[in-house]
Every structure is written in C-alpha cells, then in structure tokens.
PDB file of C-alpha atoms in Angstrom:
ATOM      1  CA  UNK A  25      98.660 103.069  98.795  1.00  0.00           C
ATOM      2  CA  UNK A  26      99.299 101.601  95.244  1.00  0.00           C
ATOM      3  CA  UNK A  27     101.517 104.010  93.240  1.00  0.00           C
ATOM      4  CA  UNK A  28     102.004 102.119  89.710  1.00  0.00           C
ATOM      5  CA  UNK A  29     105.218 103.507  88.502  1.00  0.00           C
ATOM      6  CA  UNK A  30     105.825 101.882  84.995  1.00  0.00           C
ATOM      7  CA  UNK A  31     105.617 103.458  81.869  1.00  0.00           C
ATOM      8  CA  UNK A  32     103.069 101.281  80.599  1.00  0.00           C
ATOM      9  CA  UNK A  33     100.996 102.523  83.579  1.00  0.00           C
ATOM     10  CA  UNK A  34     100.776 106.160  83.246  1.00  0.00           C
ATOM     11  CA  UNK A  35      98.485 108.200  82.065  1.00  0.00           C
ATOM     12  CA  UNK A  36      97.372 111.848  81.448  1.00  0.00           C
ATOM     13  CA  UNK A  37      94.285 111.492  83.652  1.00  0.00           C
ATOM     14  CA  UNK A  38      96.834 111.007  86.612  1.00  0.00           C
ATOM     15  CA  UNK A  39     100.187 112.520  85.919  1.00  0.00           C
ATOM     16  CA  UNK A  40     103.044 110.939  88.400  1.00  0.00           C
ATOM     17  CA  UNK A  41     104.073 114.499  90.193  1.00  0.00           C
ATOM     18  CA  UNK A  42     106.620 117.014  89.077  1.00  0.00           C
ATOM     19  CA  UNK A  43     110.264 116.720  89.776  1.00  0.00           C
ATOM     20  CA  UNK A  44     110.011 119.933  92.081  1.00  0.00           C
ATOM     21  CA  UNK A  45     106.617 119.174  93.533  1.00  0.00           C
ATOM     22  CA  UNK A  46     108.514 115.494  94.719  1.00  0.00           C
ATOM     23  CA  UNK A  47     111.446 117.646  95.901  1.00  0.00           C
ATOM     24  CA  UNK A  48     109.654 119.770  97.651  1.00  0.00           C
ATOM     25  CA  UNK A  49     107.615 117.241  99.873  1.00  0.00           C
ATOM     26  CA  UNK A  50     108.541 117.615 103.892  1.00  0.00           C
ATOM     27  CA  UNK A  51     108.550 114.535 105.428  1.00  0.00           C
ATOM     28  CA  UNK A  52     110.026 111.114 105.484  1.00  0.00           C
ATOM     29  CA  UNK A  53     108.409 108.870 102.578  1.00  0.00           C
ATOM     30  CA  UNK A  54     108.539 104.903 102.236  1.00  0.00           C
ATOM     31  CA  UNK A  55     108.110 103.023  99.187  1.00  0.00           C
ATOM     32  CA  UNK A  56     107.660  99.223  99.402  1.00  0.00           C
ATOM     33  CA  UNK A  57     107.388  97.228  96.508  1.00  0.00           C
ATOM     34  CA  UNK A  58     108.085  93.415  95.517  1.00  0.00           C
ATOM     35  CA  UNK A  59     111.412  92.660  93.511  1.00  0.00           C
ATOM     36  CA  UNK A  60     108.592  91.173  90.605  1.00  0.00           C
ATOM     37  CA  UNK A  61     106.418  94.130  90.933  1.00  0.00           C
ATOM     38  CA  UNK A  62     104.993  94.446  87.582  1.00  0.00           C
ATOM     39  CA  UNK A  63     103.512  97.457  88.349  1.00  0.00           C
ATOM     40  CA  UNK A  64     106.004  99.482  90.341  1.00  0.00           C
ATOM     41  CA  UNK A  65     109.471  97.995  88.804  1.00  0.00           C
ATOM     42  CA  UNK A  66     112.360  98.482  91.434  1.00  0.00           C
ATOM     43  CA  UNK A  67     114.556 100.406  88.855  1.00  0.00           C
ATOM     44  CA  UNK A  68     111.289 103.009  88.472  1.00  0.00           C
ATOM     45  CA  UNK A  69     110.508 103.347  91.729  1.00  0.00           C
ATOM     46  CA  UNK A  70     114.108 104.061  93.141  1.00  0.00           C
ATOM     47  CA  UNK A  71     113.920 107.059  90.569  1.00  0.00           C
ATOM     48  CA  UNK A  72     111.359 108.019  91.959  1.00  0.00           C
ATOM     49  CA  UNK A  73     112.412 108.054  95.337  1.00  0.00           C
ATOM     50  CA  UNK A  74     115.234 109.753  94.597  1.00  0.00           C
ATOM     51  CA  UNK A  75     113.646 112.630  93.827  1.00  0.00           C
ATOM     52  CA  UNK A  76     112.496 113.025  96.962  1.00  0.00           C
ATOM     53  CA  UNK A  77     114.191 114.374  99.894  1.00  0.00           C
ATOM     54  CA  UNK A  78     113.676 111.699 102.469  1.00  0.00           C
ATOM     55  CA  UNK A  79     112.647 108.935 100.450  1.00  0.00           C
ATOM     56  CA  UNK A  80     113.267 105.758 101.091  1.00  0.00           C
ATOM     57  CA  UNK A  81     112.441 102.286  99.251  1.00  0.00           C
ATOM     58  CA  UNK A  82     112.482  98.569 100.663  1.00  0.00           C
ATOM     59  CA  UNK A  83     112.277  96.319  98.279  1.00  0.00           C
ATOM     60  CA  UNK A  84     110.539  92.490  98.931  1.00  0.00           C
ATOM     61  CA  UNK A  85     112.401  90.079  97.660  1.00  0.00           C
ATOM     62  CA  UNK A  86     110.569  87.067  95.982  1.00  0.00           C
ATOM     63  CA  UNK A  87     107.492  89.260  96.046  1.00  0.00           C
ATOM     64  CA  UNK A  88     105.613  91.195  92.979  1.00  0.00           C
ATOM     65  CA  UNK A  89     102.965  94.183  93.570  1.00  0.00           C
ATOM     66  CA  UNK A  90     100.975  92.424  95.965  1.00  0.00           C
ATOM     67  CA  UNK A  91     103.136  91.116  98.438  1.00  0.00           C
ATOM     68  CA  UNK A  92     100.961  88.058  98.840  1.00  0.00           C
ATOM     69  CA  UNK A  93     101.569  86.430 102.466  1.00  0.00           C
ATOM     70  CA  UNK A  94     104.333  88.575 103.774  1.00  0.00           C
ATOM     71  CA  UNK A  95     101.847  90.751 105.318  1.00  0.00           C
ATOM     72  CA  UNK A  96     103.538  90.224 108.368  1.00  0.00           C
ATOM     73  CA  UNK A  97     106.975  90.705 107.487  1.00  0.00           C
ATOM     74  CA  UNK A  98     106.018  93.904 105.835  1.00  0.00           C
ATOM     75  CA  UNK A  99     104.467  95.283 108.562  1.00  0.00           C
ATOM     76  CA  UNK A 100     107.447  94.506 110.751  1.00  0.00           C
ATOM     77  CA  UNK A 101     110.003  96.008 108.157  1.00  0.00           C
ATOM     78  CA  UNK A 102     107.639  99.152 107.660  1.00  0.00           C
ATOM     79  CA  UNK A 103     107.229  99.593 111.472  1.00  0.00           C
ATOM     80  CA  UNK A 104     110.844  99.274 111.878  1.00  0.00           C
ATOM     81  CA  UNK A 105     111.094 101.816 109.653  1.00  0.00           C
ATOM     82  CA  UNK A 106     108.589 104.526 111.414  1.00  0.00           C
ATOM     83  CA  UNK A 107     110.753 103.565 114.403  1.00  0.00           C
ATOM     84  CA  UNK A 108     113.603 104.718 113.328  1.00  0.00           C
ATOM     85  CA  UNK A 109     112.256 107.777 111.170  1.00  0.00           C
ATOM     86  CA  UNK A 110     110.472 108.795 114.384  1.00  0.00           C
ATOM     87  CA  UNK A 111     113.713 109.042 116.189  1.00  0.00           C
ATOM     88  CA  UNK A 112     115.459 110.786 113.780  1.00  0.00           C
ATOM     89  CA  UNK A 113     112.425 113.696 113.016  1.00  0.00           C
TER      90      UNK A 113
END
C-alpha cells in the first residue's frame, strides 16, 4: 500500500488520519519505505508511526519509494516481521 507522507503530497481530497484516529488503531502496523523515498521521507514517516500504538517502520537502505529489485529482501524483512508480531499478539 503506497502511503505518500510528504508535505508536498497531501491534499484535502485525502487527509493523512487524525492523531487520535492513528492512536486509536488495534493492531500491529509496518511501514517500509526506502532511505531516498521521495514520497514517504524517513523523518515523516517515523512521525507518523509514532503515533501509532504498535507501529513500526523499516527503513531500506539505498532504496527510494519503489524499492526497485529488493523485492526479495523486503519480503524476507516484512515476513520476519509478521513472525515475530504473530508471536507476540
């Protein structure tokens, strides 16, 4: 799911979420992003984790929004990651 994050990237037709709508989400949530995402900057997007309960971000490094051939590794890093939140739920 592409979440752009960036100020230059918002808009009024689709508000990010409210501060207590993020703290109130249940579950466990995972943010991935490239360390040259232009459209989700690392800075942003650990803001916006933060808000959130359980949320988590790995960040790609030598990577921007699309994480061009490290498909793989980010499916291994993101399946580690259910792993583990699966054994701690």
């Amino acid at each position: 799911l592409g979440f752009p994050v960036g100020p230059a990237f918002q808009s009024e037709r689709r508000p990010l979420p409210s501060l207590a709508e993020l703290e109130s989400l249940p579950g466990t949530v995972l943010f991935v992003t490239g360390d040259g995402d232009e459209f989700c900057p690392v800075p942003e997007l650990r803001s916006l984790a933060g808000w959130i309960p359980r949320g988590e971000v790995i960040v790609i490094r030598d990577a921007d929004h699309y994480l061009g051939r490290r498909e793989r590794e980010v499916a291994e890093l993101v399946g580690d990651w259910v792993d583990a939140a699966l054994q701690t739920s």
